[in-house]
Coordinates of C-alpha atoms in Angstrom, one line a residue:
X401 CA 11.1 -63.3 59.2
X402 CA 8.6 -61.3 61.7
X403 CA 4.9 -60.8 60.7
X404 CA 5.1 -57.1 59.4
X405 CA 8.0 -58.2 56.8
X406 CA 5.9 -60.4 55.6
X407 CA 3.1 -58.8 55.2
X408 CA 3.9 -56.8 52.1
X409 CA 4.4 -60.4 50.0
X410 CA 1.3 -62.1 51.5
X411 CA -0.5 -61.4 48.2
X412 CA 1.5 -63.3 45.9
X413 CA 2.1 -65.9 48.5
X414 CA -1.7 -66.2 49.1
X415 CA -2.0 -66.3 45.2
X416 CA 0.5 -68.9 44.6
X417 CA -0.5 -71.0 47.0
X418 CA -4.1 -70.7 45.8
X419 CA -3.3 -71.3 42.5
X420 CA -1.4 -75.0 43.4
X421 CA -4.4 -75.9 46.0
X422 CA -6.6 -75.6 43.0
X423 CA -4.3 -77.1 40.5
X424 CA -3.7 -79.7 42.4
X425 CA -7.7 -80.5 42.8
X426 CA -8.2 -80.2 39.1
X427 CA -5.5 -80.6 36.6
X428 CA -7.7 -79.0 33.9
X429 CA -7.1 -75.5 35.9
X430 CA -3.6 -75.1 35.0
X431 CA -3.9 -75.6 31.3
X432 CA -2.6 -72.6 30.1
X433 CA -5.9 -71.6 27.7
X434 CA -8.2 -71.9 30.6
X435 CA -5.9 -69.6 32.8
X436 CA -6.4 -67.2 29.9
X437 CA -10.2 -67.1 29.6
X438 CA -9.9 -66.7 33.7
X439 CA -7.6 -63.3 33.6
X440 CA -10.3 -62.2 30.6
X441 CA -13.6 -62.8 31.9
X442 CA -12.2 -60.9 35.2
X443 CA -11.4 -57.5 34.0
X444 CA -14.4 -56.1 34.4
X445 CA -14.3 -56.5 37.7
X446 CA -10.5 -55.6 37.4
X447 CA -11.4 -52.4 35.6
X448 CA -13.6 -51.5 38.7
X449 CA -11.3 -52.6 41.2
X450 CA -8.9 -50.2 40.3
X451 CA -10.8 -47.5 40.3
X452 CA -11.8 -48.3 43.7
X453 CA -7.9 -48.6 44.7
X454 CA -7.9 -44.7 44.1
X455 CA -10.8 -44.3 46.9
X456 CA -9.3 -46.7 49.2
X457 CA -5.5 -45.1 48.6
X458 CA -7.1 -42.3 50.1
X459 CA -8.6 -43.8 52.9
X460 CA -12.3 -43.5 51.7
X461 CA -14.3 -45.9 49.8
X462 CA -16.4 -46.4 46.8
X463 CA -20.0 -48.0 47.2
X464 CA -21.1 -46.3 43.8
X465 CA -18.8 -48.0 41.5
X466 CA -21.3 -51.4 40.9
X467 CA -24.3 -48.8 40.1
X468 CA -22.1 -46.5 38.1
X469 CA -21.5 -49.7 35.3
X470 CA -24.9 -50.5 35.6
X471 CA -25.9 -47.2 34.9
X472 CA -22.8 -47.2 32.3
X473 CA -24.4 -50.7 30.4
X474 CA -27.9 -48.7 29.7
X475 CA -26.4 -45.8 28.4
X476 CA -24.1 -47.4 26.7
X477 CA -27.1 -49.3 25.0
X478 CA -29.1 -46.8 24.2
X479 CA -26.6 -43.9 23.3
X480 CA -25.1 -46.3 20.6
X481 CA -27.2 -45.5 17.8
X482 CA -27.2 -41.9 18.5
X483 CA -23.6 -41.5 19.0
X484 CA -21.6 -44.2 17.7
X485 CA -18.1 -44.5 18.9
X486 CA -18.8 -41.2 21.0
X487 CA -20.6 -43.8 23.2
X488 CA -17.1 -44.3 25.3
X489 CA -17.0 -40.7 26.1
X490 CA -19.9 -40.1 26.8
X491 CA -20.3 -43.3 29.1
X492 CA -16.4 -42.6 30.5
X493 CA -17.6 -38.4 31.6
X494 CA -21.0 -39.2 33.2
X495 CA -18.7 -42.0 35.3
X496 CA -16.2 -39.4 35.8
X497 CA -19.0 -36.8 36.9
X498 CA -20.4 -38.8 39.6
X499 CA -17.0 -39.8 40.9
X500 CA -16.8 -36.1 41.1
X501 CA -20.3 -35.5 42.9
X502 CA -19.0 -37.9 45.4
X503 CA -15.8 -36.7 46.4
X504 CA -17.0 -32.7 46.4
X505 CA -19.7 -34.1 48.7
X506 CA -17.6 -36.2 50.5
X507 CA -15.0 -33.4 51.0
X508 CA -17.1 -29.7 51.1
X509 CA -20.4 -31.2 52.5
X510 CA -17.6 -33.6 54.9
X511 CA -20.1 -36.5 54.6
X512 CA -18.5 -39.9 55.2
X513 CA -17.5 -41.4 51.9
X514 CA -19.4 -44.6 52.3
X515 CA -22.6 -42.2 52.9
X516 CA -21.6 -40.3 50.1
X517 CA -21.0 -42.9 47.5
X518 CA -23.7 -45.0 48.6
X519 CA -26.2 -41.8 47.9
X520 CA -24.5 -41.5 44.5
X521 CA -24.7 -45.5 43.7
X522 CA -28.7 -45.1 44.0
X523 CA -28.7 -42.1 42.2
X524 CA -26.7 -44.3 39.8
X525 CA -29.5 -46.8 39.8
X526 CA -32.2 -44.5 39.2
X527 CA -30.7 -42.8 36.1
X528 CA -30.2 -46.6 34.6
X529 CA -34.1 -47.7 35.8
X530 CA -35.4 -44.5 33.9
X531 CA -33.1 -45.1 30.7
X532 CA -34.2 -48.0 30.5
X533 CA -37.6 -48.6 31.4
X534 CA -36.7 -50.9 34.1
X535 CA -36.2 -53.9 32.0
X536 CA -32.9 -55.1 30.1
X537 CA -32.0 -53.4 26.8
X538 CA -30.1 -55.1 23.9
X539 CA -27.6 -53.8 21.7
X540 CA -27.6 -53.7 18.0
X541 CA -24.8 -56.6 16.8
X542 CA -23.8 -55.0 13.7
X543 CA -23.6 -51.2 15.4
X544 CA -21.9 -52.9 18.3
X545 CA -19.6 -55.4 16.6
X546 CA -18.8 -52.3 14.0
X547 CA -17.6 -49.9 16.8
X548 CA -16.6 -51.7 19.6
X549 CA -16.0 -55.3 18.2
X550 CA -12.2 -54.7 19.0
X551 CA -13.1 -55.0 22.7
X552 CA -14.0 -58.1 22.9
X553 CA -12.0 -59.6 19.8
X554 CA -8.7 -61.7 19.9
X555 CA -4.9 -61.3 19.2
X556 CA -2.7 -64.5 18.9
X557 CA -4.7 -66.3 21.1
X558 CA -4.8 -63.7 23.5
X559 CA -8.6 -62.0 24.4
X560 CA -8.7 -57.9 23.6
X561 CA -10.0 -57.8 27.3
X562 CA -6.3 -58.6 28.7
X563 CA -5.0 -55.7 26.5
X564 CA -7.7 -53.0 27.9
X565 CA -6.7 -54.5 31.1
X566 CA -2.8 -54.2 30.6
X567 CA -2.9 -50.1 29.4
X568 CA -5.1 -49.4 32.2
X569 CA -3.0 -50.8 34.9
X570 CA 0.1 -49.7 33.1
X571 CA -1.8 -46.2 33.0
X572 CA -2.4 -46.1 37.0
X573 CA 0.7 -47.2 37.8
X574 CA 2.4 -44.5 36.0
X575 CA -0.1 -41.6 37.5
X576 CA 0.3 -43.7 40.9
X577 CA 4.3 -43.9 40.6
X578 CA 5.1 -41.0 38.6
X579 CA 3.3 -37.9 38.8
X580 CA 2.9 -35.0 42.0
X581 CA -0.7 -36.3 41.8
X582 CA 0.0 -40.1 43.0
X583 CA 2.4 -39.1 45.3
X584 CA -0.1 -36.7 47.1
X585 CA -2.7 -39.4 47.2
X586 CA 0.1 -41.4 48.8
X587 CA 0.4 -38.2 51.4
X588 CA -3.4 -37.7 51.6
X589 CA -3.8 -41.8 52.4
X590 CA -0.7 -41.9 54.8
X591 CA -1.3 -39.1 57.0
X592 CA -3.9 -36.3 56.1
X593 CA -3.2 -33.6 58.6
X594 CA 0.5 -34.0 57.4
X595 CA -0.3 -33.2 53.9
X596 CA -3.0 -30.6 54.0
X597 CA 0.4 -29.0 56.7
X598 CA 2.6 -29.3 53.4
X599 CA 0.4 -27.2 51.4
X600 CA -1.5 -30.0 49.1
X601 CA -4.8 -29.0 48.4
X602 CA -6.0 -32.4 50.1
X603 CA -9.8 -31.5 49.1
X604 CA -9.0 -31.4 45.4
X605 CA -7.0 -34.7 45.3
X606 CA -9.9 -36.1 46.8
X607 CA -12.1 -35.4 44.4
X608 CA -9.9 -36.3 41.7
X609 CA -9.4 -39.8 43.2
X610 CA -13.0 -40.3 43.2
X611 CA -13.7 -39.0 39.9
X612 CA -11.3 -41.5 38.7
X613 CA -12.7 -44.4 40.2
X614 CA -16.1 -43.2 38.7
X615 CA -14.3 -42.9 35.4
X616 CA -13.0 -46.6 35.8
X617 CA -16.4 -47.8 37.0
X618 CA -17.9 -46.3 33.5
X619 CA -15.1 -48.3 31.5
X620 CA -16.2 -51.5 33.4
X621 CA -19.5 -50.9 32.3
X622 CA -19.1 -50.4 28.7
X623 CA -17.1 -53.5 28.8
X624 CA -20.0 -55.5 30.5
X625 CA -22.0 -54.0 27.9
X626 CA -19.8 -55.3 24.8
X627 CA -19.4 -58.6 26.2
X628 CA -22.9 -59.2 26.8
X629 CA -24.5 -56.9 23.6
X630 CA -27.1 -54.8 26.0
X631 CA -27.5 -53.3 29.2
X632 CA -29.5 -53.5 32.5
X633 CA -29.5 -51.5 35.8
X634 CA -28.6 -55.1 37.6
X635 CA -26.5 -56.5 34.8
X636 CA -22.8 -55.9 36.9
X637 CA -24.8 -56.5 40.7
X638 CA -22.7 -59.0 42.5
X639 CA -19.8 -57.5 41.8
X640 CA -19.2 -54.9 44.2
X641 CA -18.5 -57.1 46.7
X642 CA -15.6 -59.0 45.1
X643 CA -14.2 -55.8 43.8
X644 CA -13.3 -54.3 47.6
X645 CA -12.3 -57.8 48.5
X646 CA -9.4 -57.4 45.3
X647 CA -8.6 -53.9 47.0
X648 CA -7.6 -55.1 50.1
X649 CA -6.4 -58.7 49.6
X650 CA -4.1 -57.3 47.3
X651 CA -2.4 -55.2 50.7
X652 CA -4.4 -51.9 50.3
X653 CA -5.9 -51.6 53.5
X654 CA -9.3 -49.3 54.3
X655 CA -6.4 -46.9 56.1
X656 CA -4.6 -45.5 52.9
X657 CA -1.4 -44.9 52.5
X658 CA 0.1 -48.4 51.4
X659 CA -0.6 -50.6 48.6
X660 CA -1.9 -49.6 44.8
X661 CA -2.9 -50.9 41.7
X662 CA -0.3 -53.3 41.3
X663 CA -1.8 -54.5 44.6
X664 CA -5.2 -54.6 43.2
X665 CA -4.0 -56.8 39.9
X666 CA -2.7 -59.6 42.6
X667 CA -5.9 -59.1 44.5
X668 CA -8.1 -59.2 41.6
X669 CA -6.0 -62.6 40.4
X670 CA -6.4 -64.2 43.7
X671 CA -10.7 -63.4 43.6
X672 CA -10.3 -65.0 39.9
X673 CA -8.5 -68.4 41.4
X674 CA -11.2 -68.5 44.1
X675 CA -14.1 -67.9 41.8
X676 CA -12.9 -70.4 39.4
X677 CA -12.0 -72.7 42.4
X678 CA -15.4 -72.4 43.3
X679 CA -16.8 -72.9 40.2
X680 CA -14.5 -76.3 39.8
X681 CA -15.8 -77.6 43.1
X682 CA -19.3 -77.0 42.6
X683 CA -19.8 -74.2 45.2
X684 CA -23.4 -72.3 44.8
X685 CA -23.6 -69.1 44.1
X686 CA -25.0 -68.0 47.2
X687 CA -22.5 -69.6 49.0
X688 CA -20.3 -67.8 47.0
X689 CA -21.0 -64.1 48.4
X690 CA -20.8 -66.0 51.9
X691 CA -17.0 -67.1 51.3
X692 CA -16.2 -63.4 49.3
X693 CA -17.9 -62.2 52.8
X694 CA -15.5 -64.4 55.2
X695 CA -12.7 -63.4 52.7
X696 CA -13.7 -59.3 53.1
X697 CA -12.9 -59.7 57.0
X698 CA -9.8 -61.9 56.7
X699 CA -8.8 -59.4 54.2
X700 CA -9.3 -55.9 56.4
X701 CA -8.3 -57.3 59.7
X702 CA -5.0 -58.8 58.3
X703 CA -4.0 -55.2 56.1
X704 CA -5.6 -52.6 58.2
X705 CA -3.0 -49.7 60.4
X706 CA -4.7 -50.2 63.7
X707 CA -1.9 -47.5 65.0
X708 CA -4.3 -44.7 63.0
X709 CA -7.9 -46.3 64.5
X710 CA -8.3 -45.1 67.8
X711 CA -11.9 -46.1 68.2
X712 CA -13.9 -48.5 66.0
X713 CA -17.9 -48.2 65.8

């Protein structure tokens, strides 16, 4: 089997394979409750992948998304008592409209998307430093636990967090598989002269994928903010970083076109084994950006279509 056939399954090899390194070094890994608690206390950063998947379908990329659940945490904090379970929306549209902000800037103003998002991501910040007074804000238990409880709650054994995790995916695979929408990102991330030539409004699509992944950054954050009962404009930092890494170690390369969210649930699993494999052996965790750093390169130059790069600065 050549190289390019087996690209496409070099995920769930890679996955596999880390899964039995790491079992093998510590038996305790593979005991079916710890595996659990792993898939749960990663959805977050799930959640946020996958909204970045939509960016990076596209051939663009999100840089917002960590400051959007930061943002998301504090106003999820202090809209609570004001709003109650109309928290979620309103965290889920102010994600939604930033996601938005990005992509018309990215795709009226035509500045770069990693300009674009980045400028939005300190935006981001700033909103959550003023909320909150630049200092970490904590949530009322009994408001929290009383409308939002369910989130972090368990079923059988099974955490809530695997079940938001589960209708979300489920959710983007059906828009990504199923809809005119997914298959013009698909068109848009493949070959973007081709589709504006077929008539799709490439400039809208755009702006939809962002304002998804804003969306999804926002769920992440109210999340982060359940889990941990408050919020803080650095509560989700360190997490960008491992997010892009599940984008494209799951096979969706900065290039568009291939890939997707089922991609991005691999990826996300195999950051989870080597996060937990780090944790097991004792790695620091400023080594621990250093390997996610090594593991970011590996990751583009083994999934990126050098047939559409011409030129790289």
């Amino acid at each position: 089997m050549t190289l390019e056939r087996l690209k496409p399954h070099l995920p769930w090899i890679t996955l596999l394979a880390l899964v039995l390194v790491v079992g093998i070094g510590d038996s305790n890994f593979l005991k079916p409750q710890n595996l659990i608690a792993m898939a749960a206390d990663i959805v977050p950063l799930f959640i946020m992948a996958l909204g970045m998947t939509f960016a990076i379908y596209i051939g663009g990329i999100d840089l917002s998304a960590q400051s959007v659940a930061n943002m998301t945490t504090v106003i999820a904090t202090v809209a609570l008592p004001l709003f109650g379970p109309f928290t979620a929306l309103l965290c889920i549209v102010a994600g939604l409209a930033l996601g938005g902000v990005s992509g018309y800037v990215t795709t009226r103003l035509l500045v770069p998307s990693f300009i674009s998002t980045l400028a939005i991501g300190g935006i981001a910040y700033s909103i959550g430093q003023y909320l909150s007074g630049q200092r970490a804000l904590y949530m009322d238990a009994a408001m929290r636990d009383g409308y939002f409880g369910w989130m972090v709650g368990s079923s059988f054994g099974i955490p809530h967090e695997l079940f938001i995790g589960a209708v979300l995916v489920i959710a983007a695979y059906f828009v990504q598989s199923r809809t005119v929408f997914g298959r013009s990102l698909k068109a848009v991330g493949a070959g973007e002269p081709a589709a504006v030539a077929s008539g799709i409004n490439v400039a809208r699509i755009k702006i939809m994928a962002f304002a998804i992944s804003g969306a999804l950054a926002a769920i992440a954050g109210l999340l982060f903010s359940v889990k941990l009962s408050g919020g803080s404009p650095t509560i989700a930092n360190g997490f960008l970083l491992p997010a892009i890494v599940a984008v494209l170690v799951g096979g969706t390369p900065l290039t568009g076109g291939v890939g997707g969210v089922i991609n991005t649930l691999i990826g996300t699993l195999i950051v989870a084994v080597i996060r937990s494999s780090m944790l097991y052996f004792e790695v620091d965790a400023t080594r621990q950006q250093m390997v996610f750093g090594l593991v970011l390169i590996i990751a583009i130059a083994m999934t990126i279509d050098r047939s559409k790069l011409r030129v790289v600065k």
